[in-house]
Amino acid sequence: MPLPRPEYPRPHFDRSHAWLSLNGTWDFRADPGGRHAPDQAEGYDQRITVPFAWETPASGIAAHWLETAWYRRTFMVPADWTGQRVVLHFGAVHHAATVWVNGTEVARHEGGYTPFSADVTDALGEAEQLLTVRVHAPADKRHIAHGKQRSMPRDDYDGVCFTPSSGIWQSVWLEARPATHLAALRLRPTDGLTGITAEATVRGPHTATAVLRLRVRGESTTARLEIGPDGRATGELPLAAPRLWSPEDPHLYYVDAELTSADGSDRVTCYTGLRSITVDGEALYLNGERLFVRGVLDQGYWPGTGITAPDDAALRRDLRLAAAAGYNLVRKHLKLEDPRFVHHADTLGMLLWTEPASPGRFSDASTAAFAEQIDAMVERDGNSPAIVIWGLYNEEWGLDWDIPGDTAKQRAVIDAYDRLKALDSTRPAVDNSGWTHVRTDLLDWHYYDESAASWATTIADLLAGRRDDFPVRLGPDYLVHKKLAVPGQPLRGLPNLNSEYGGGFTALERAWHLRWQTQEMRRHDRLAGYVYTELYDIEHESAGLLDFHRGAKDLAGVDPSHVNAPTTLVLDVTPVAPGRDLLTAEREFSLSVRVSHHGAEPVTGLLHTAWTPVYGATPEGIGEAVPGCLAEAKPYTLGAPVTVPAALPEGWTSGRLHLALVTDGTVVARTALDVDTRTEPYIGDDPLARTAAH
């Protein structure tokens, strides 16, 4: 059987010249009564494949609502590791793990999404070593960080949660290193993006006399860092010809670190990219250039393997699928994802919004469990240039839906924000995504509405400042109005993002809402971006652009890459219903069209049109030019309206009008409009929508 997930698990802190994977087949025993002990050999009557959670078919166990289980395997230490310290690493284990080597306890860890390790050298014996792990994954997850895993008793948000993923769900491996070793290496761009700042942490008995040298691979830049009495060392690595990291050019700088001491030499490779992400007023800037976030939600679940990607290629494929749909950012939702996902985003140039898993209820224990993820998140992934937004809480989950009425919950949010910003002030942070902000760098909101008319009105009112709340459906019959922020948190002067939206029961309806809701947001220059819910379906949740297996859906001719393009067409229409965007009694009509452009230079082009039946896919080619219909826009400023005359083909009572903006023979923007001359209403029409034929 091939070794599952054989790739080196920690690319941001690479010691792969001396590592050994422990993934594969382990002995397994369920312990629902909590009766077993580490020195008991009986009961291991099953075999499990690591690193797949025991609920998943991929694990070979597929046990549900099992709270406690044991893992066991043997391993051999490579002969050439003699004289080195042997360190055992776990990428993530949900939820509480206790680890023994040859009967000696070497580690205890709580937190289902954070890595941990243990120096096991002193527990090793001769020849074959015995590794035992006990995992407790409580069914009642409400006071632990569990993200989208279902709890029993259930969370308030159980309807959008999925099958739990318990046990070892990320890679397990061994590494060899000297007793005096490099424990951490933080890399960040210098303020002027002309080099790299390095902050190293050294641990071990000979730290005081150790020598740390850094070299930028492929460059002449080297540095020797002085190690202080606390084991910390800082320095700067200037670059003669700095090359910035961006989605268009995701250039990475690899830094080879060598620590030499009386214990020997320790070698680690880390990397980063030169990029800045800054907030200036209501706009975001990447490397000093305006950034509009075109994001998509990704919850990190796969059929048959739960929260573990089936293979490394699956992580990369999801990022490519997001890029193919026109997105420039992926929001990894309520989950510290496998670090290789972050690595692939770095190499592919996909921006990331990263956030920890949430608890379900508010308590001292849940607040502490949530906060403990913050340090691990920044330490593990902070070198990544792809991560441009840190998230914290989401929609008051773990805060009992009552931030405004409880100062203790406000304090929990502020403490989490302050803790994160103390660790990393180089990225904007969102305190409580969705609504009721307490202290934040971005003012984001989650707004779902399947009425095209009220969607347009609410978005306009929020961005114009005419209202500071909006409706949120927390249950089938429970509608509340959520404030954007508590008193004291400014509602203006920060970037606005609609960081969750979408609607529709069928794929056809979802594609329709994607097209029109996204268009409506592009109408407003104040908006800094959006995040669509979501990239793919998960179990019972069918909100994705793709199905759970990442297969295509019938989107009724809508191409998400046209919807999410840097340059789009905005139609002055509030559509009525799928297949009936515009109702007009006459075959001939006119349409007001604008250009939204998020590029560095102005755009100018001639509008072209073509007809297909309703729901027809975009035709090949550029269509017919509409005489005199020259449209233009400056960067991040909605263009003036251009009136486009049109007529349904002779004999047609309905059809899809495709519009394209063409510059120098190249299509730079596309959209479409379904037109129907049968103006009588029918089931599915939005009673609030307005007809906008001129």
XYZ file of C-alpha atoms in Angstrom:
694
model
C 0.000 0.000 0.000
C 1.472 3.405 -0.931
C 2.376 5.654 1.982
C -0.487 8.154 2.471
C 0.468 11.818 2.381
C 4.180 11.062 1.862
C 5.286 14.658 1.240
C 7.267 16.621 3.838
C 4.598 18.177 6.083
C 6.168 21.470 7.161
C 7.453 23.444 4.154
C 7.674 26.750 6.039
C 10.280 25.293 8.441
C 12.009 22.670 6.368
C 14.290 20.114 8.010
C 13.533 17.487 5.368
C 17.159 16.392 5.042
C 16.616 14.448 8.305
C 13.020 13.246 8.576
C 10.997 10.045 8.553
C 7.264 9.810 7.886
C 5.194 7.781 10.347
C 2.060 7.918 8.237
C 0.530 4.638 7.156
C -1.017 1.692 8.959
C -1.219 1.749 12.756
C -2.871 -0.595 15.243
C -6.131 0.808 16.609
C -8.419 0.064 19.516
C -11.666 1.801 20.369
C -12.075 2.604 24.040
C -15.609 3.984 24.501
C -15.555 3.230 28.219
C -12.102 4.710 28.823
C -10.874 1.455 30.388
C -7.565 0.855 28.660
C -4.091 1.894 29.813
C -0.909 2.532 27.799
C 0.815 -0.617 29.068
C -2.059 -2.899 28.067
C -1.358 -4.718 24.841
C -4.776 -6.286 24.330
C -7.659 -4.778 22.411
C -5.842 -3.568 19.312
C -8.207 -5.420 17.021
C -8.335 -2.957 14.115
C -5.956 -1.226 11.739
C -6.213 2.471 10.916
C -4.618 4.520 8.155
C -2.941 7.671 9.452
C -3.509 10.599 8.870
C -7.246 10.145 8.309
C -9.799 10.746 11.074
C -11.439 7.637 12.464
C -14.888 8.707 11.196
C -13.701 8.595 7.584
C -13.790 5.663 5.172
C -10.188 6.478 4.247
C -9.093 5.589 7.778
C -10.483 2.070 7.441
C -12.441 2.537 10.681
C -15.469 4.757 9.883
C -16.525 4.892 13.548
C -18.914 7.675 14.501
C -19.343 9.311 17.905
C -16.454 7.330 19.338
C -14.912 9.556 21.999
C -11.722 7.733 22.989
C -9.353 5.505 21.043
C -5.750 4.340 21.002
C -3.149 4.197 18.246
C -0.019 2.027 18.263
C 2.858 1.336 15.926
C 6.570 0.589 15.965
C 9.366 2.433 14.235
C 13.108 2.282 13.756
C 15.368 5.287 14.187
C 17.618 5.684 11.137
C 21.160 4.569 11.899
C 22.686 7.816 10.663
C 20.796 9.786 13.334
C 23.175 8.551 16.027
C 24.217 11.418 18.293
C 21.232 13.552 17.268
C 18.095 14.334 19.226
C 15.023 12.598 17.820
C 11.868 14.713 17.732
C 8.362 13.379 17.181
C 5.944 15.731 15.373
C 2.165 15.744 15.029
C 0.620 18.121 12.503
C -2.773 18.021 14.240
C -4.767 15.627 16.411
C -8.370 16.206 17.393
C -8.714 16.793 20.244
C -6.662 15.767 23.332
C -3.630 13.544 22.779
C -1.301 11.763 25.173
C 1.803 10.157 23.677
C 4.101 7.425 24.978
C 7.317 6.010 23.535
C 8.309 2.624 24.949
C 5.914 3.208 27.843
C 7.323 6.625 28.755
C 4.958 9.544 28.447
C 6.551 12.126 26.158
C 3.732 14.579 25.327
C 0.275 15.839 26.221
C -1.549 18.261 23.966
C -5.037 19.731 23.698
C -6.276 21.539 20.624
C -7.442 19.764 17.517
C -5.932 22.125 14.944
C -2.511 23.060 16.296
C 0.794 21.210 15.865
C 2.893 19.813 18.688
C 6.148 17.938 19.091
C 8.278 16.158 21.675
C 11.945 15.292 21.999
C 11.709 11.530 22.507
C 15.426 10.713 22.567
C 15.586 9.808 26.231
C 12.667 7.396 25.857
C 14.280 5.422 23.034
C 15.597 1.929 23.472
C 17.545 -0.413 21.260
C 16.255 -1.497 17.866
C 12.462 -1.245 17.447
C 10.571 1.513 19.271
C 6.922 1.388 20.380
C 4.798 4.513 19.872
C 1.387 4.733 21.580
C -1.138 7.570 21.322
C -4.379 7.986 23.247
C -6.883 10.446 21.751
C -9.982 11.821 23.406
C -12.420 13.598 21.086
C -15.457 14.633 23.104
C -18.854 14.397 21.471
C -19.770 17.605 23.305
C -17.508 20.048 21.512
C -19.239 23.251 22.523
C -16.447 24.477 24.816
C -13.501 23.400 22.678
C -12.275 24.735 19.344
C -13.919 22.538 16.718
C -14.904 24.763 13.823
C -17.442 23.098 11.529
C -17.367 19.670 13.188
C -20.749 18.629 14.545
C -21.214 18.510 18.332
C -23.571 16.429 20.471
C -25.328 18.172 22.226
C -25.436 20.319 19.167
C -24.189 23.847 18.627
C -26.577 26.654 17.762
C -25.140 26.500 14.245
C -25.424 22.727 13.859
C -27.286 23.078 10.558
C -24.105 24.273 8.849
C -21.801 21.751 10.543
C -20.494 18.464 9.210
C -19.288 15.015 10.265
C -16.668 15.258 13.031
C -13.058 14.385 12.232
C -11.497 12.811 15.324
C -8.022 11.507 16.022
C -4.840 11.979 14.025
C -5.787 13.962 10.915
C -2.474 15.488 9.842
C 0.888 13.868 9.270
C 3.062 12.293 11.975
C 6.808 12.270 11.498
C 10.244 12.154 13.100
C 13.088 14.606 12.669
C 16.699 14.570 13.817
C 18.405 17.682 15.128
C 21.260 18.565 17.490
C 20.564 19.294 21.138
C 21.284 22.954 20.420
C 18.987 23.790 17.563
C 17.001 26.396 15.717
C 13.500 26.407 17.211
C 11.910 29.131 15.086
C 12.763 31.525 12.265
C 10.386 34.393 11.595
C 10.815 36.081 8.218
C 9.078 39.310 7.209
C 9.702 41.861 4.443
C 11.421 45.060 5.483
C 9.253 48.169 5.538
C 10.543 49.319 2.177
C 10.349 45.839 0.598
C 14.092 45.927 -0.019
C 15.020 42.913 2.071
C 13.998 40.427 4.742
C 13.982 40.838 8.491
C 14.831 37.668 10.404
C 14.025 36.807 14.013
C 15.406 33.484 15.173
C 14.916 31.485 18.351
C 17.662 29.088 19.455
C 17.280 26.474 22.159
C 19.693 24.029 23.765
C 22.584 23.646 26.189
C 25.136 25.501 24.040
C 23.021 28.418 22.889
C 25.419 30.987 24.349
C 28.309 29.877 22.124
C 26.331 28.878 19.031
C 26.791 30.638 15.702
C 23.835 31.304 13.402
C 24.366 32.086 9.735
C 21.665 32.876 7.188
C 21.939 32.818 3.416
C 19.361 33.824 0.838
C 19.374 31.059 -1.720
C 20.375 32.249 -5.184
C 21.556 35.611 -3.842
C 24.826 36.913 -2.486
C 23.106 38.000 0.731
C 24.374 36.388 3.933
C 24.252 37.377 7.582
C 25.598 36.223 10.904
C 23.113 36.858 13.690
C 24.167 37.475 17.244
C 22.307 35.229 19.666
C 21.237 36.917 22.887
C 21.147 35.345 26.333
C 17.445 34.601 25.834
C 18.245 32.577 22.710
C 16.855 35.197 20.347
C 18.631 36.704 17.371
C 17.534 39.381 14.915
C 18.990 40.686 11.703
C 18.289 41.927 8.216
C 18.946 40.411 4.823
C 19.119 43.202 2.216
C 18.503 42.290 -1.420
C 20.302 43.987 -4.297
C 17.426 43.690 -6.779
C 14.264 42.996 -4.794
C 11.552 41.070 -6.631
C 8.133 41.467 -5.101
C 5.666 38.634 -4.471
C 2.253 39.128 -6.039
C -0.503 36.959 -7.508
C 0.906 37.746 -10.940
C 4.484 36.931 -9.897
C 4.567 34.753 -6.757
C 8.322 34.950 -6.284
C 9.662 33.383 -3.106
C 12.962 33.913 -1.300
C 14.344 30.823 0.433
C 16.570 31.408 3.443
C 18.994 28.654 4.441
C 19.831 28.794 8.134
C 22.777 26.956 9.697
C 23.312 26.858 13.433
C 26.704 25.598 14.567
C 27.436 24.686 18.164
C 29.334 22.167 20.269
C 26.369 19.840 19.618
C 26.914 19.925 15.872
C 25.210 21.633 12.926
C 21.490 22.220 12.537
C 20.158 23.158 9.088
C 16.711 24.568 8.353
C 15.262 26.240 5.265
C 12.447 28.780 5.494
C 10.994 31.112 2.910
C 8.928 34.237 2.491
C 7.985 36.751 -0.165
C 8.460 40.485 -0.420
C 5.000 41.992 -0.250
C 3.061 44.459 1.837
C -0.634 44.462 2.667
C -1.827 47.756 4.093
C -5.001 49.621 4.937
C -5.320 53.245 3.899
C -8.710 54.687 4.732
C -11.357 52.523 3.100
C -9.003 50.788 0.683
C -6.656 47.815 0.814
C -3.273 47.977 -0.897
C -1.012 45.144 -1.981
C 2.549 46.330 -2.583
C 1.229 49.882 -2.714
C -1.338 49.106 -5.417
C -5.075 49.092 -4.807
C -6.440 45.625 -4.046
C -10.041 44.552 -4.529
C -10.683 41.219 -2.835
C -12.519 38.742 -5.057
C -12.730 35.888 -2.584
C -14.391 32.522 -2.161
C -15.083 30.496 0.972
C -13.316 27.133 1.304
C -14.122 24.987 4.336
C -11.531 22.255 3.797
C -13.594 19.053 3.572
C -13.240 16.144 1.155
C -15.465 13.114 0.429
C -14.199 10.036 2.214
C -11.376 11.820 4.037
C -13.117 14.534 6.084
C -10.892 17.475 7.006
C -7.769 15.762 5.658
C -7.035 16.248 1.983
C -6.814 12.847 0.262
C -3.449 13.803 -1.200
C -1.222 16.809 -1.656
C -2.510 17.364 -5.184
C -6.035 17.921 -3.815
C -4.867 20.972 -1.866
C -3.284 22.448 -4.952
C -6.277 21.560 -7.114
C -8.699 23.483 -4.897
C -6.576 26.609 -5.234
C -6.438 26.202 -9.006
C -10.212 25.743 -9.155
C -10.700 28.980 -7.212
C -8.355 30.814 -9.573
C -10.144 29.377 -12.613
C -13.404 30.817 -11.270
C -11.821 34.275 -11.208
C -11.073 34.547 -7.498
C -7.884 36.138 -6.187
C -8.413 35.134 -2.523
C -9.535 32.032 -0.653
C -10.992 32.354 2.819
C -10.170 29.105 4.610
C -13.125 29.030 6.953
C -12.929 28.188 10.672
C -10.005 25.844 10.226
C -6.226 25.978 10.484
C -5.594 24.088 7.287
C -2.739 21.722 6.530
C 0.370 23.933 6.155
C 0.942 22.528 2.691
C -2.229 24.304 1.571
C -0.642 27.593 2.624
C 2.559 26.580 0.855
C 0.718 25.920 -2.395
C -1.022 29.289 -2.143
C 2.415 30.880 -1.762
C 3.725 29.182 -4.894
C 0.569 29.710 -6.989
C -0.030 33.325 -6.002
C -3.437 32.892 -4.369
C -4.193 35.306 -1.534
C -5.458 33.781 1.723
C -7.690 34.798 4.588
C -6.750 32.506 7.480
C -8.668 31.995 10.726
C -8.769 29.539 13.643
C -11.518 27.088 14.536
C -14.296 28.379 16.743
C -15.848 26.989 19.921
C -19.610 26.717 20.269
C -20.488 28.443 23.542
C -19.012 31.189 25.688
C -17.115 30.225 28.831
C -13.707 30.743 30.359
C -12.656 27.378 28.943
C -13.868 28.082 25.417
C -12.301 31.546 25.378
C -8.946 30.092 26.436
C -9.187 27.254 23.902
C -9.869 29.731 21.118
C -7.058 32.080 22.132
C -4.482 29.294 22.354
C -4.739 28.808 18.601
C -3.630 32.352 17.814
C 0.041 31.970 18.723
C 0.293 28.660 16.874
C -1.394 30.121 13.793
C 1.025 33.032 13.527
C 4.118 30.986 14.387
C 3.317 28.238 11.900
C 2.041 30.301 8.968
C 3.278 33.839 9.563
C 6.107 33.626 7.008
C 3.564 33.088 4.229
C 3.250 35.980 1.765
C -0.099 34.596 0.574
C -1.845 35.275 3.890
C -3.060 38.866 3.704
C -5.895 38.784 6.270
C -6.014 37.169 9.698
C -9.458 36.268 10.973
C -10.535 35.567 14.546
C -14.115 34.937 15.681
C -16.920 34.354 13.183
C -20.512 35.559 13.593
C -20.335 35.518 17.403
C -19.870 31.713 17.377
C -18.524 30.835 20.784
C -19.846 34.163 22.060
C -23.505 33.137 22.494
C -24.813 35.676 19.943
C -24.663 38.554 22.388
C -21.580 40.723 22.016
C -23.512 44.014 22.337
C -25.132 43.008 25.611
C -22.140 41.530 27.412
C -18.920 43.380 28.187
C -17.153 40.089 29.018
C -17.698 38.910 25.445
C -16.519 42.234 24.090
C -13.405 41.874 26.246
C -12.795 38.369 24.854
C -12.885 39.756 21.307
C -10.605 42.670 22.173
C -8.141 40.372 23.936
C -8.006 38.059 20.925
C -7.474 40.989 18.557
C -4.768 42.533 20.742
C -3.027 39.176 21.120
C -2.976 38.659 17.370
C -1.761 42.173 16.560
C 1.013 41.907 19.165
C 2.253 38.822 17.349
C 1.868 40.235 13.844
C 1.019 43.825 13.027
C 1.914 43.457 9.333
C -1.514 42.180 8.257
C -5.054 43.471 8.840
C -7.155 41.425 11.254
C -10.901 40.858 11.514
C -12.131 40.507 15.079
C -15.607 38.985 14.606
C -16.377 38.349 10.983
C -19.895 39.085 9.856
C -21.274 41.745 12.199
C -20.982 43.300 15.676
C -17.358 44.334 15.374
C -15.620 45.400 18.551
C -12.064 46.170 17.430
C -11.149 45.461 13.834
C -9.033 46.544 10.870
C -11.682 45.585 8.295
C -15.419 46.173 8.518
C -16.850 43.010 7.031
C -20.431 41.790 6.963
C -22.274 38.591 6.006
C -25.424 39.357 4.097
C -27.687 36.773 2.480
C -30.832 37.872 0.637
C -32.641 36.144 -2.198
C -34.617 39.217 -3.233
C -32.689 41.053 -5.913
C -34.432 44.310 -5.085
C -33.860 44.305 -1.330
C -30.300 43.023 -1.891
C -29.525 46.055 -4.044
C -31.188 48.477 -1.623
C -29.522 47.083 1.504
C -26.062 47.001 -0.072
C -26.470 50.604 -1.235
C -27.719 51.746 2.176
C -24.902 50.023 4.072
C -22.219 51.500 1.852
C -23.795 54.952 1.829
C -24.084 54.963 5.621
C -27.864 55.235 5.585
C -28.067 52.208 7.869
C -25.732 50.408 10.241
C -27.608 47.115 10.560
C -29.044 44.436 8.302
C -31.280 41.362 8.587
C -29.744 37.997 9.490
C -31.753 34.773 9.526
C -30.471 32.688 12.447
C -33.192 30.076 12.033
C -36.113 29.240 9.737
C -38.428 31.525 11.718
C -35.878 33.658 13.533
C -34.876 36.906 11.828
C -32.780 39.480 13.683
C -31.177 42.740 12.695
C -27.460 42.724 13.408
C -25.460 45.890 13.976
C -22.239 46.341 12.079
C -20.397 47.247 15.278
C -20.721 48.060 18.946
C -20.482 51.707 20.030
C -16.887 52.817 19.941
C -15.878 50.868 16.837
C -15.922 53.333 13.899
C -18.286 52.495 11.053
C -16.436 54.634 8.533
C -12.823 55.010 7.528
C -12.182 51.250 7.251
C -12.358 48.946 4.226
C -15.788 47.352 3.766
C -16.089 43.730 2.645
C -19.146 41.569 2.151
C -17.351 38.431 3.285
C -20.237 35.963 2.916
C -23.062 36.033 0.392
C -24.942 33.842 -2.060
C -28.363 32.319 -2.417
C -30.598 29.925 -4.274
C -31.815 26.378 -3.757
C -30.725 24.931 -7.102
C -27.435 25.345 -8.935
C -29.280 27.415 -11.536
C -30.590 29.790 -8.872
C -27.207 30.017 -7.165
C -25.524 30.922 -10.443
C -28.156 33.595 -11.033
C -27.579 35.127 -7.598
C -23.818 34.898 -8.052
C -24.058 36.916 -11.257
C -26.465 39.588 -10.103
C -25.401 39.985 -6.493
C -21.747 40.256 -7.446
C -22.611 42.765 -10.165
C -24.498 44.873 -7.659
C -21.488 45.025 -5.351
C -19.281 46.121 -8.237
C -21.584 49.122 -8.600
C -20.190 50.616 -5.373
C -16.694 52.079 -5.443
C -16.463 52.149 -1.643
C -16.493 48.368 -1.383
C -13.067 46.762 -0.835
C -14.123 43.252 -1.818
C -16.305 40.218 -1.289
C -16.140 36.528 -0.400
C -18.666 34.205 -2.037
C -20.153 31.237 -0.179
C -18.768 28.848 -1.427
C -16.378 26.971 -3.727
C -17.813 23.443 -3.419
C -20.619 21.534 -1.722
C -20.014 19.702 1.558
C -22.133 16.751 2.634
C -25.699 18.126 2.993
C -24.693 21.710 2.159
C -25.215 22.371 -1.547
C -24.073 25.989 -1.719
C -20.987 25.409 -3.864
C -20.092 26.378 -7.396
C -18.773 22.812 -7.648
C -20.096 19.588 -6.198
C -18.423 17.875 -3.234
C -16.154 15.899 -5.566
C -15.123 19.183 -7.202
C -17.110 18.347 -10.324
C -18.880 20.905 -12.491
C -22.496 21.880 -11.880
C -25.106 23.151 -14.305
C -24.747 26.897 -13.799
C -27.154 27.730 -16.619
C -24.503 29.272 -18.809
C -23.000 31.494 -16.101
C -19.209 31.512 -16.124
C -17.898 32.532 -12.669
C -14.649 33.771 -14.215
C -16.640 36.448 -16.085
C -18.495 37.400 -12.904
C -15.246 37.744 -10.930
C -13.053 39.341 -13.588
C -11.031 42.470 -12.774
C -13.127 44.283 -15.375
C -16.880 43.662 -15.390
C -20.026 45.112 -16.894
C -22.679 46.505 -14.576
C -26.217 46.622 -15.928
C -28.716 49.127 -14.552
C -31.254 46.382 -14.014
C -32.739 44.797 -10.932
C -33.579 41.358 -12.288
C -36.909 39.625 -11.727
C -36.069 35.893 -11.609
C -33.785 33.297 -13.212
C -34.523 33.229 -16.928
C -36.458 36.507 -16.662
C -33.906 39.153 -15.791
C -35.675 41.798 -17.827
C -39.371 41.833 -18.711
C -40.329 44.023 -21.645
C -43.520 44.159 -23.642
C -41.625 45.103 -26.769
C -39.109 43.176 -28.839
C -36.948 46.285 -29.086
C -35.543 47.878 -25.936
C -32.495 49.718 -24.640
C -30.214 48.996 -21.740
C -27.941 51.128 -19.541
C -24.459 49.583 -19.148
C -21.491 50.678 -17.005
C -17.940 49.401 -16.573
C -16.362 48.469 -13.236
C -12.601 48.233 -13.626
C -10.000 47.176 -11.065
C -6.811 47.614 -13.029
C -3.849 49.946 -12.895
C -4.817 51.971 -15.989
C -8.147 53.208 -17.381
C -10.010 50.922 -19.752
C -11.895 51.862 -22.910
C -13.689 49.582 -25.301
C -16.595 49.081 -27.650
C -19.610 47.087 -26.521
C -20.553 44.034 -28.570
C -23.681 41.884 -28.358
C -24.826 38.399 -29.334
C -28.000 36.367 -28.745
C -28.587 32.809 -27.581
C -31.608 31.127 -26.075
C -32.193 31.780 -22.376
C -29.515 30.068 -20.223
C -27.269 29.772 -23.267
C -23.516 29.617 -22.718
C -21.301 32.480 -23.817
C -20.804 32.199 -27.574
C -17.355 32.031 -29.033
C -16.070 35.229 -30.549
C -16.848 38.820 -29.679
C -20.310 39.250 -31.211
C -21.459 42.271 -33.196
C -20.232 45.752 -32.346
C -22.916 48.184 -31.248
C -22.255 51.427 -33.160
C -21.421 54.345 -30.929
C -21.420 52.293 -27.712
C -17.990 53.201 -26.391
C -17.670 52.436 -22.672
C -14.860 53.414 -20.337
C -13.879 53.514 -16.697
C -11.056 54.753 -14.536
C -9.539 52.354 -12.005
C -11.886 51.720 -9.045
C -14.413 54.268 -10.312
C -17.656 53.058 -11.842
C -17.941 54.258 -15.407
C -20.690 56.485 -16.763
C -23.766 54.722 -18.198
C -23.826 53.869 -21.869
C -27.165 53.212 -23.551
C -27.169 50.036 -25.614
C -30.057 49.478 -28.043
C -31.074 45.855 -28.559
C -33.792 43.768 -30.144
C -34.758 40.152 -29.726
C -34.212 38.187 -32.926
C -37.268 38.057 -35.163
C -39.773 35.514 -33.905
C -38.191 35.110 -30.462
C -40.266 35.795 -27.349
C -37.284 35.396 -25.038
C -33.521 35.115 -25.259
C -30.188 35.749 -23.610
C -28.387 38.918 -24.623
C -24.616 38.501 -24.230
C -22.597 41.690 -23.850
C -18.846 42.026 -24.230
C -16.461 44.930 -23.781
C -13.818 44.683 -26.492
C -10.513 46.543 -26.455
C -8.122 46.178 -29.402
C -9.867 42.995 -30.483
C -9.705 41.410 -27.022
C -12.705 40.785 -24.776
C -11.965 42.311 -21.369
C -15.415 41.934 -19.772
C -18.550 39.863 -20.316
C -22.038 39.575 -18.898
C -25.493 38.486 -20.010
C -29.151 39.388 -19.636
C -32.139 37.067 -20.017
C -34.976 38.969 -21.695
C -38.620 37.887 -21.763
C -41.520 39.599 -23.559
C -44.049 37.489 -21.667
C -44.448 40.044 -18.929
C -47.057 38.282 -16.809
C -45.649 37.215 -13.432
C -45.229 33.584 -12.490
C -43.986 31.590 -9.524
C -40.385 32.511 -8.853
C -40.596 36.144 -9.861
C -39.244 38.586 -7.289
C -42.217 40.781 -6.390
C -39.850 43.576 -5.346
C -37.736 43.616 -8.498
C -38.063 46.503 -10.863
C -38.109 46.426 -14.639
C -35.454 48.642 -16.149
C -36.079 48.707 -19.881
C -35.699 52.169 -21.348
